[in-house]
Each structure stands twice: as C-alpha cells, then as structure tokens.
mmCIF file of C-alpha atoms and ligand atoms in Angstrom:
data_model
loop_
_atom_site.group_PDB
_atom_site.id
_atom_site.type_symbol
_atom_site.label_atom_id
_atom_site.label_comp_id
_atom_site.label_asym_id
_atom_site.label_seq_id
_atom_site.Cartn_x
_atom_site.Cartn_y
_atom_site.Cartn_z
ATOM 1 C CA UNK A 1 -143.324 -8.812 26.006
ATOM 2 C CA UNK A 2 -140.321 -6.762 24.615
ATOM 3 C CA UNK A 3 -139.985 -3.074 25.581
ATOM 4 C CA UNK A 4 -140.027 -0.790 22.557
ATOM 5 C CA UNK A 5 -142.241 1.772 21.146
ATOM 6 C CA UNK A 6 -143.748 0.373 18.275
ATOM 7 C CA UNK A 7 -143.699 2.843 15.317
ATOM 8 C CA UNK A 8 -147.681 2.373 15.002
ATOM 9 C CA UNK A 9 -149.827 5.409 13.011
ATOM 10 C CA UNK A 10 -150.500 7.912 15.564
ATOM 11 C CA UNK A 11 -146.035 7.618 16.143
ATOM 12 C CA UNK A 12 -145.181 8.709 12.641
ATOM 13 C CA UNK A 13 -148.307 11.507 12.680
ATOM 14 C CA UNK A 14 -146.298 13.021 15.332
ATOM 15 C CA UNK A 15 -142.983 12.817 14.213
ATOM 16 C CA UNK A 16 -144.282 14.365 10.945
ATOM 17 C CA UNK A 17 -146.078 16.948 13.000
ATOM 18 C CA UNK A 18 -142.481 17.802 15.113
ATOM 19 C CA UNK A 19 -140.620 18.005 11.731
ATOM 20 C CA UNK A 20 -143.189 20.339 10.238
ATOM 21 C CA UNK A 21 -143.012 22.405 13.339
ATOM 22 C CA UNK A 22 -139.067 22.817 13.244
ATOM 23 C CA UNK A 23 -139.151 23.339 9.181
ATOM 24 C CA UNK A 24 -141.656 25.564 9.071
ATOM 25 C CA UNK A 25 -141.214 29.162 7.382
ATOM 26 C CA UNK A 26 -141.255 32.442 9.800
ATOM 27 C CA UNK A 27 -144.823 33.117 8.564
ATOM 28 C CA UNK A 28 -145.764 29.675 10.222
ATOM 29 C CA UNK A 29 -146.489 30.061 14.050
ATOM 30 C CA UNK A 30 -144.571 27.246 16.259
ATOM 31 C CA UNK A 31 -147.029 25.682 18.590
ATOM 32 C CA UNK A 32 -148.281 22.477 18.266
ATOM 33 C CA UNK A 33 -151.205 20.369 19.687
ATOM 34 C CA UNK A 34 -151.337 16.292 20.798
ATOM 35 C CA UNK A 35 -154.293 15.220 21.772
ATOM 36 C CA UNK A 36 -156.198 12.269 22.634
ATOM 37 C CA UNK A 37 -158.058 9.819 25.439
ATOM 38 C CA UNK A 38 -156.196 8.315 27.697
ATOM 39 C CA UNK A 39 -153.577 5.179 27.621
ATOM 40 C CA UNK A 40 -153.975 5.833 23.252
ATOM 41 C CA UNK A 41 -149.856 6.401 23.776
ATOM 42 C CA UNK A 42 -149.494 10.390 23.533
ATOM 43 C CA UNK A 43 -147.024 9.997 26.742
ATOM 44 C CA UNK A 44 -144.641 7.145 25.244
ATOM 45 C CA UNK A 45 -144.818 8.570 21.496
ATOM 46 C CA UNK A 46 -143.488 11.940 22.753
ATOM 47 C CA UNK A 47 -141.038 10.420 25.212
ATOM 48 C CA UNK A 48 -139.946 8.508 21.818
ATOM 49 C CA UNK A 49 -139.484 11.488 20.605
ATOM 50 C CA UNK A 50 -137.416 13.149 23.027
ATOM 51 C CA UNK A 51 -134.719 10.210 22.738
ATOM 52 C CA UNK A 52 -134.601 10.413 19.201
ATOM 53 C CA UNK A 53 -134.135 14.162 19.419
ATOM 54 C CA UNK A 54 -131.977 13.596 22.057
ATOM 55 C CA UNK A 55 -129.497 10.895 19.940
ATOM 56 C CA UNK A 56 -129.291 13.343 17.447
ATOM 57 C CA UNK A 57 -128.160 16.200 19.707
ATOM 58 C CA UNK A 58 -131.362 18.241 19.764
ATOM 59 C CA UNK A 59 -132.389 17.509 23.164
ATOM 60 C CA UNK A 60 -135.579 19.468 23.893
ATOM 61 C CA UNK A 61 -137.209 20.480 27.003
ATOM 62 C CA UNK A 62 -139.832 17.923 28.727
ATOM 63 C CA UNK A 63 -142.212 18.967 31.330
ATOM 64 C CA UNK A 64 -144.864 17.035 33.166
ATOM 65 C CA UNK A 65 -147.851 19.235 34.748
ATOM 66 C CA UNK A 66 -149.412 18.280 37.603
ATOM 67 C CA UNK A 67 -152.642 18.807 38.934
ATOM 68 C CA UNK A 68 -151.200 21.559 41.819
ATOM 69 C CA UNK A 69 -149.293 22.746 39.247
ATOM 70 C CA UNK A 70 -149.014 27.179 39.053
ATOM 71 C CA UNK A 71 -146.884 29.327 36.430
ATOM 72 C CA UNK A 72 -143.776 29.542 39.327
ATOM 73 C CA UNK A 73 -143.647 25.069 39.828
ATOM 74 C CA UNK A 74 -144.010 25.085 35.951
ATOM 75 C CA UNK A 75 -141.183 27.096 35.276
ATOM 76 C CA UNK A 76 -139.054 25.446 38.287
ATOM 77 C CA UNK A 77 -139.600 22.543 36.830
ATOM 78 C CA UNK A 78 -138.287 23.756 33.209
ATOM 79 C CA UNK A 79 -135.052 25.493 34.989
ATOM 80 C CA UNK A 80 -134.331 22.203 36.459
ATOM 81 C CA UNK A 81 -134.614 20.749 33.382
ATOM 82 C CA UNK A 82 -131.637 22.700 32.177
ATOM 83 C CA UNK A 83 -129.696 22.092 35.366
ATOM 84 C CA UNK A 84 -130.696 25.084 36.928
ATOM 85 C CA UNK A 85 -132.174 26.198 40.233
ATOM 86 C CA UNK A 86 -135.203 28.230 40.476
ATOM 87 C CA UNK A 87 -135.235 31.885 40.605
ATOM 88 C CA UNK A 88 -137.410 34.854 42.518
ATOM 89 C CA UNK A 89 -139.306 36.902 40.676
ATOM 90 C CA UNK A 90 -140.965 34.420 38.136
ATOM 91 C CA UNK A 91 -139.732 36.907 35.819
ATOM 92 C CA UNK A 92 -136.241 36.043 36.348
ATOM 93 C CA UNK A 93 -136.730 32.659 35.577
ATOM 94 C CA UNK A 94 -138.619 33.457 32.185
ATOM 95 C CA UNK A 95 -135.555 35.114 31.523
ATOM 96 C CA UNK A 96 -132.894 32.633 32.026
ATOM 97 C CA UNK A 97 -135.179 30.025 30.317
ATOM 98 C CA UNK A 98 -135.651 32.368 27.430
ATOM 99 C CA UNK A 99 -131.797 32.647 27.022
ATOM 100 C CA UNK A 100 -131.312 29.124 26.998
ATOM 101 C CA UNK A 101 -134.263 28.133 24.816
ATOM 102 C CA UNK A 102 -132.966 30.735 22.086
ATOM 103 C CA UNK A 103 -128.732 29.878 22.240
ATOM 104 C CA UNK A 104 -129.431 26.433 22.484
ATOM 105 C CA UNK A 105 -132.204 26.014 20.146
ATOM 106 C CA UNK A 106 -134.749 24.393 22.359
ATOM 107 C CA UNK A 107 -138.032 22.902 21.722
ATOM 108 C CA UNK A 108 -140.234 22.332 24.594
ATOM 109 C CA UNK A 109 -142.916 19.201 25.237
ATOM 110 C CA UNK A 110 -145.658 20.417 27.850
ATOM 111 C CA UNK A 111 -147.044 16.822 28.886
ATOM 112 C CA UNK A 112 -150.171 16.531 30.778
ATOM 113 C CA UNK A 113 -151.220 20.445 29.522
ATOM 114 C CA UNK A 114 -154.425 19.741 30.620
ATOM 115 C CA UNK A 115 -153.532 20.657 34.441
ATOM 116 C CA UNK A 116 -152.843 24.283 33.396
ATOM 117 C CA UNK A 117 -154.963 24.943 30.521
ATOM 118 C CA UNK A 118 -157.909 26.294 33.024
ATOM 119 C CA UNK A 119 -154.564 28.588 34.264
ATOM 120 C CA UNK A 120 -154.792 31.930 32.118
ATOM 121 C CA UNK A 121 -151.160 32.837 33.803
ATOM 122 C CA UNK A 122 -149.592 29.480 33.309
ATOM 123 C CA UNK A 123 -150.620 29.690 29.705
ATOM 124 C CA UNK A 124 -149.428 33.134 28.883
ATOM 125 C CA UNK A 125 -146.251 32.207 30.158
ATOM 126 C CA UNK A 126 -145.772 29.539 28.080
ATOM 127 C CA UNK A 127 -146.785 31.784 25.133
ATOM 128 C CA UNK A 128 -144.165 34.465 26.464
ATOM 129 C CA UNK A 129 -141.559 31.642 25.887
ATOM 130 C CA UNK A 130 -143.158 30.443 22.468
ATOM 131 C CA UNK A 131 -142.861 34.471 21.463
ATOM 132 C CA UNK A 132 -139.743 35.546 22.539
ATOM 133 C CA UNK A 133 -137.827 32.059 21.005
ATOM 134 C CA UNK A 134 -139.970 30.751 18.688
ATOM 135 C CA UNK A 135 -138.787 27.094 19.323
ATOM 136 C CA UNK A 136 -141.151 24.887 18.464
ATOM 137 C CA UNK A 137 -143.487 23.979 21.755
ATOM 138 C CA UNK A 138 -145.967 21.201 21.580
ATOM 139 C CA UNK A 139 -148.695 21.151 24.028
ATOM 140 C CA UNK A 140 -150.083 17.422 25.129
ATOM 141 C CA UNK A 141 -153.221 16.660 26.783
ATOM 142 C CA UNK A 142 -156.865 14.574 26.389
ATOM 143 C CA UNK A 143 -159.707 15.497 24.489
ATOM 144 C CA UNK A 144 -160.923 18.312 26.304
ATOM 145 C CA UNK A 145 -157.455 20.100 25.922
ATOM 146 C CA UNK A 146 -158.367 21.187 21.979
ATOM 147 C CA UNK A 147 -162.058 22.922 23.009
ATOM 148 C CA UNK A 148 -160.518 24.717 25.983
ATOM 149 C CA UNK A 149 -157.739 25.659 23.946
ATOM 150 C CA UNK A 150 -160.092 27.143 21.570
ATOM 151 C CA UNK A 151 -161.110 29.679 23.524
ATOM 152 C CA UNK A 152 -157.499 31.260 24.189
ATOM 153 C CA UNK A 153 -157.195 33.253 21.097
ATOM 154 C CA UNK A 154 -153.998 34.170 21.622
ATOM 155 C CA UNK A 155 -152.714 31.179 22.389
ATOM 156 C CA UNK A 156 -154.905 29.353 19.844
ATOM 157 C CA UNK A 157 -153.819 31.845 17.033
ATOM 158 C CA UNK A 158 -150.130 30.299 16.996
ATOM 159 C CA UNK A 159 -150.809 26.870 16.935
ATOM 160 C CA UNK A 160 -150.176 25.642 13.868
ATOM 161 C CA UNK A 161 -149.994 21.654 13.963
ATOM 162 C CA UNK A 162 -152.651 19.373 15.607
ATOM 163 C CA UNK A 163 -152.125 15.533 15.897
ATOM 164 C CA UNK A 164 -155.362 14.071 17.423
ATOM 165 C CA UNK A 165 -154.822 10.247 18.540
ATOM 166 C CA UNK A 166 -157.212 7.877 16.798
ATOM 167 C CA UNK A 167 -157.851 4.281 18.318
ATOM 168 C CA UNK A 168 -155.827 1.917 17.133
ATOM 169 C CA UNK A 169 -157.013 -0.048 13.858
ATOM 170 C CA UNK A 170 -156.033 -3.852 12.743
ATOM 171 C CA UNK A 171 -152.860 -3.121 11.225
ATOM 172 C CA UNK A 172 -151.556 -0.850 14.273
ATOM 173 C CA UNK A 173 -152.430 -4.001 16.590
ATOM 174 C CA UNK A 174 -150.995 -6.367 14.092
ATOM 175 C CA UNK A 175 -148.026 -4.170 14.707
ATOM 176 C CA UNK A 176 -147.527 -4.660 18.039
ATOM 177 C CA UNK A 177 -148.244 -8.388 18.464
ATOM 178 C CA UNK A 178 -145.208 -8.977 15.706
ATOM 179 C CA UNK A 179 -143.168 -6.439 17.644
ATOM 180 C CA UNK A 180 -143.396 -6.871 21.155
ATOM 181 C CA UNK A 181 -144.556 -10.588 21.341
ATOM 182 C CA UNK A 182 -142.165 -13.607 21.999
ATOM 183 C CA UNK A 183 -141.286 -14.850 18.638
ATOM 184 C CA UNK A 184 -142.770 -18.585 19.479
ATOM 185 C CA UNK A 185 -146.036 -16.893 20.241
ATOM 186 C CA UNK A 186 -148.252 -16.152 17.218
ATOM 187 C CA UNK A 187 -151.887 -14.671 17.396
ATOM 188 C CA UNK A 188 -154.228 -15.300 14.799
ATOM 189 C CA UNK A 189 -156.067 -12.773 13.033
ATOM 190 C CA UNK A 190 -159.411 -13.026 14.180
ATOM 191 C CA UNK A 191 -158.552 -12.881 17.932
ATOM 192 C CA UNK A 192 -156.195 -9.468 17.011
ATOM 193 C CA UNK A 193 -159.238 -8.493 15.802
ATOM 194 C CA UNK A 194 -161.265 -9.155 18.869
ATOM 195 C CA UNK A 195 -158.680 -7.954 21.179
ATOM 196 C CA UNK A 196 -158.929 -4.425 18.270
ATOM 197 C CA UNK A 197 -162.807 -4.027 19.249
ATOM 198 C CA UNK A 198 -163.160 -4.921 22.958
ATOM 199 C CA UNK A 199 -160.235 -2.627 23.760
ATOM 200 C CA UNK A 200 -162.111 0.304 21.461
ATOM 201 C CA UNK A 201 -158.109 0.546 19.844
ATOM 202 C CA UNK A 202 -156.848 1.548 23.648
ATOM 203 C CA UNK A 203 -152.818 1.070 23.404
ATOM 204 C CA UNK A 204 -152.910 0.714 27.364
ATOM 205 C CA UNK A 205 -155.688 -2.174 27.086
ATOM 206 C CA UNK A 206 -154.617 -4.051 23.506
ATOM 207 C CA UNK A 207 -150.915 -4.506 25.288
ATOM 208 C CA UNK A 208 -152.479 -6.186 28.488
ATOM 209 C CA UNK A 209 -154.096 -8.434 26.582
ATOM 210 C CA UNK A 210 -151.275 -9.488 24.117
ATOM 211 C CA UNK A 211 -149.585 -9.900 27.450
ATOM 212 C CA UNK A 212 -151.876 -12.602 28.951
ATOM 213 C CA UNK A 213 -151.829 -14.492 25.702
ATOM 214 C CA UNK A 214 -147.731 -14.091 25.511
ATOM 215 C CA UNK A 215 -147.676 -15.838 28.665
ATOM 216 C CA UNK A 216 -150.456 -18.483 28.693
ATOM 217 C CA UNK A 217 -149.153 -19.669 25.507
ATOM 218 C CA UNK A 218 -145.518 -19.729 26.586
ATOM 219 C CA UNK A 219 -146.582 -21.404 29.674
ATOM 220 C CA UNK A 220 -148.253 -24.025 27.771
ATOM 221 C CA UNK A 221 -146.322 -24.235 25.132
ATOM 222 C CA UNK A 222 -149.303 -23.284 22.633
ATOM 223 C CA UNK A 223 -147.454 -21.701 19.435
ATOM 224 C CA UNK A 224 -149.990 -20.351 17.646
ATOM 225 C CA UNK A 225 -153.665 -19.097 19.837
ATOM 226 C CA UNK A 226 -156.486 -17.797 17.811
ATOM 227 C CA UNK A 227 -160.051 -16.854 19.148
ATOM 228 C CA UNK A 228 -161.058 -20.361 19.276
ATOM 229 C CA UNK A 229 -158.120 -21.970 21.256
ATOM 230 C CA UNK A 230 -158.248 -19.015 23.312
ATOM 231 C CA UNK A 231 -162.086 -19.676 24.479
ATOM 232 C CA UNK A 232 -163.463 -17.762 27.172
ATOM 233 C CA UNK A 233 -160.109 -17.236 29.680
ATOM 234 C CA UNK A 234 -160.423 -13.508 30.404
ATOM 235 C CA UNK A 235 -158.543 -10.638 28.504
ATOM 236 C CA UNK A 236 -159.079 -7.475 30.128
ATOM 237 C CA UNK A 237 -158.721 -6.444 33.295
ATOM 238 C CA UNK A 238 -162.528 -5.338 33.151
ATOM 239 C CA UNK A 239 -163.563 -8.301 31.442
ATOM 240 C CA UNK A 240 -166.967 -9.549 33.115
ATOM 241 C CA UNK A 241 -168.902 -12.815 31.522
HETATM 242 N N1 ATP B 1 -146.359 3.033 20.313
HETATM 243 C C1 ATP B 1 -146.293 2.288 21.435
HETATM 244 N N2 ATP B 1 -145.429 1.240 21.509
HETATM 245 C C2 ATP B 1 -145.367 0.478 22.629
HETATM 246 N N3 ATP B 1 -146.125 0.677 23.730
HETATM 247 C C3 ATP B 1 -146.994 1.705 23.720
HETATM 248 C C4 ATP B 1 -147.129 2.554 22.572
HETATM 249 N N4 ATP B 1 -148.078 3.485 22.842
HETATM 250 C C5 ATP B 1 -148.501 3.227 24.100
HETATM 251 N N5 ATP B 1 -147.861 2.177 24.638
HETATM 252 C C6 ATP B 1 -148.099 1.611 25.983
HETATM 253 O O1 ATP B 1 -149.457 1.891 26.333
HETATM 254 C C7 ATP B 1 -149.569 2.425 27.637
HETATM 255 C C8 ATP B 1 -150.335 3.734 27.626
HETATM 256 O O2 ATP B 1 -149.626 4.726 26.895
HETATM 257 P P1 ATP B 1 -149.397 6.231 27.401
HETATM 258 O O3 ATP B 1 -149.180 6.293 28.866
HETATM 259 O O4 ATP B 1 -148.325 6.793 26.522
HETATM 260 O O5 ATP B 1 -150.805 6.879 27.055
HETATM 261 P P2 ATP B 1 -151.285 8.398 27.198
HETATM 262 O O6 ATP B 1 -152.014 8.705 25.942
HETATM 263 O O7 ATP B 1 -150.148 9.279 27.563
HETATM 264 O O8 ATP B 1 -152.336 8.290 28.397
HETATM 265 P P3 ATP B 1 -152.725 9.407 29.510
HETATM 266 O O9 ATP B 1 -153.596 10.408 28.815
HETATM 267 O O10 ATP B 1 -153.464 8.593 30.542
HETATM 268 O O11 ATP B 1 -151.446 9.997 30.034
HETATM 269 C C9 ATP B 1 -148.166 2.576 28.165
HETATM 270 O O12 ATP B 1 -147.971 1.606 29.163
HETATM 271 C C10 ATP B 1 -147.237 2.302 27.009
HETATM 272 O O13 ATP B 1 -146.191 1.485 27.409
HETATM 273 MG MG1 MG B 2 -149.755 10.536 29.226
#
C-alpha cells in the first residue's frame, strides 16, 4: 500500500471549510467544527492540511488533547508549538500566544477537542484566543463533540463552519484502491463494494482490507481479485464466519 492521503469527499469538504474560514468577511465569526466517528480520517485530513498550509508558508498551530488534559497542559502544549517554554500565570501564556497568533497570522487545529469540551475553563480559553486574534480555529472531535458544543453559547455563537464526516461511499473507496494499491493489483467492483458495506464506509477498516487483498494477490500473483476469487479468506480484523 502507498502512503498518501487520498483526496476522497470528506478531504475537499474540509479544505473548502478552512478556505471559507480564512476568507470570510469580519461579520463572519472564525471557529470551525470537524466532526465525525472514529478512524472516518478527521486526524489525517487535518494533518493534510497542516502540510499544505505549511508548504505554502501559513503554518498553523496543531494541538492534540489528551484525556488529562487542563487549560495550563493545553496552552503548554500550544507555546511549545511555537518554540516556546511555558509560562506562570496561565495568563502569561495567553498572552504570548495571543501575540504570536495575531503578528504571525496563525490558525489553530484543536485535535481530539473532545477531551476538553466537558472543561468550561479549557474552552473559554480557547475562545479568549479565537476573540482577541480572530485566526481561524477549528475544533476536531467525534460525534458527541457537536451536541456538547451546543450547549456553550458562547462558544457555539462563533462557530461558523461545520464539516461532519460521512462514511465513505463507492466512489471514495474506488478512490483509494486506485491510489494506494500496487498498480498490478486490481479489485473488482463488486468486492469494493462489499469491502464499502461491511466496513459501514470506516477509512480505518476499508484500508485494512485493501491491504490483505494488496498482498494476497501480490503473493500469488493474482492480478485482478473480485468477490468471487476472493471467496471466504477473511477481511476484517473482526471478521467472524
Ligand atoms: N484520506 C485518507 N487517505 C489515506 N488514508 C486515510 C485517509 N483518511 C484516513 N486514512 C487512514 O485511516 C486511518 C484512520 O484515520 P484517522 O486516524 O485520521 O481517523 P480519525 O477520524 O481521526 O479517528 P479518531 O476519531 O479515532 O481519532 C488512518 O490510519 C489513516 O491512515
Ligand atoms: Mg483522530
């Protein structure tokens, strides 16, 4: 299998989401929402992201949360992002990161949000920085992060973009089997299509199972495997027969 993100649906929703956020007008507030279940590729689309912005000099801010995760690790974690040790009081660092976000025109990617969403300081923090730069911020987390959201008004009131990841349909798994497969390996339509369903349009899952079929075919020098020639060898990890 190669290693590339593959520019599937829920990709270019984002990047049209980040390019709204950074053209919108100053009536538009800056903070957008990525959500979805897990291993749907919300963590590898925005890490696209951040190289792309990064290749064209616009670098923004990345942040992972953590389940221990409090307002002071958070913002350590954004000053060492910029290269900086933290600083004592919190306010301080809020501060210096406000500085830098503003003369260096910095978005910032909160990955994982869903460790500090249930955090009222944590989140009003991160709406101090959204209101005293107004760089675009984009908030990532699963499902439950857009109901819990919902019910932080303030926060809620400036968010202005939502991408929700939907499961992955034919064409996006066509997509990857032409993009990441070995070019002698070719999977026929009706066992994409299988792979499509069992998986329920998982990212995480449909790869594992191009995977197995990459290298049984390559190991038996099978060129072209559809759902009949594939029979019942297993796919998933949780396949059971
Ligand atoms: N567009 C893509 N192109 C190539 N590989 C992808 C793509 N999207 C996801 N993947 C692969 O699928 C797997 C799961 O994706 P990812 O970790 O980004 O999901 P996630 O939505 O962030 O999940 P979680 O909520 O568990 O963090 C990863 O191993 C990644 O390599
Ligand atoms: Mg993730």
């Amino acid at each position: 299998m190669k290693h590339k993100t593959v520019e599937v649906k829920n990709v270019l929703r984002t990047q049209a989401m980040f390019e709204n956020l950074q053209s919108r007008s100053m009536i538009t507030p800056g903070i957008g929402l990525i959500h979805g279940p897990s291993g749907f590729g919300k963590t590898t689309t925005v890490t696209y992201m951040f190289n792309e912005l990064t290749l064209s000099g616009h670098q923004p801010l990345y942040v992972r949360c953590y389940a221990t995760d409090t307002a002071s690790s958070i913002l350590a974690r954004i000053m060492n992002e910029m290269g900086a040790d933290p600083m004592f009081p919190l306010r301080k660092m809020v501060d210096y990161i406000i500085r830098n976000m503003n003369e260096k025109g910095l978005a910032l990617f909160v990955d994982e949000a869903d460790h500090i969403v249930g955090q009222a300081k944590t989140m009003e923090t991160i709406r101090d920085l959204y209101d005293s730069t107004e760089q675009p911020v984009v908030l990532i987390g699963m499902e439950e992060i857009a109901r819990r959201i919902s019910h932080r008004k303030q926060l809620f009131n400036r968010i202005s973009e939502w991408v929700e990841f939907k499961a992955a349909d034919i064409e996006d798994v066509n997509l990857f089997a032409i993009e990441l497969l070995d070019e002698r390996v070719k999977v026929a339509e009706d066992l994409l299509e299988y792979i499509r369903s069992k998986s329920a349009g998982e990212v995480r899952r449909i790869l594992i199972a191009l995977e197995k079929i990459e290298r049984a075919a390559l190991a038996s020098d099978e060129d072209y495997v559809d759902l009949h020639s594939w029979g019942d060898r297993p796919l998933f990890l949780s396949h059971r027969r």
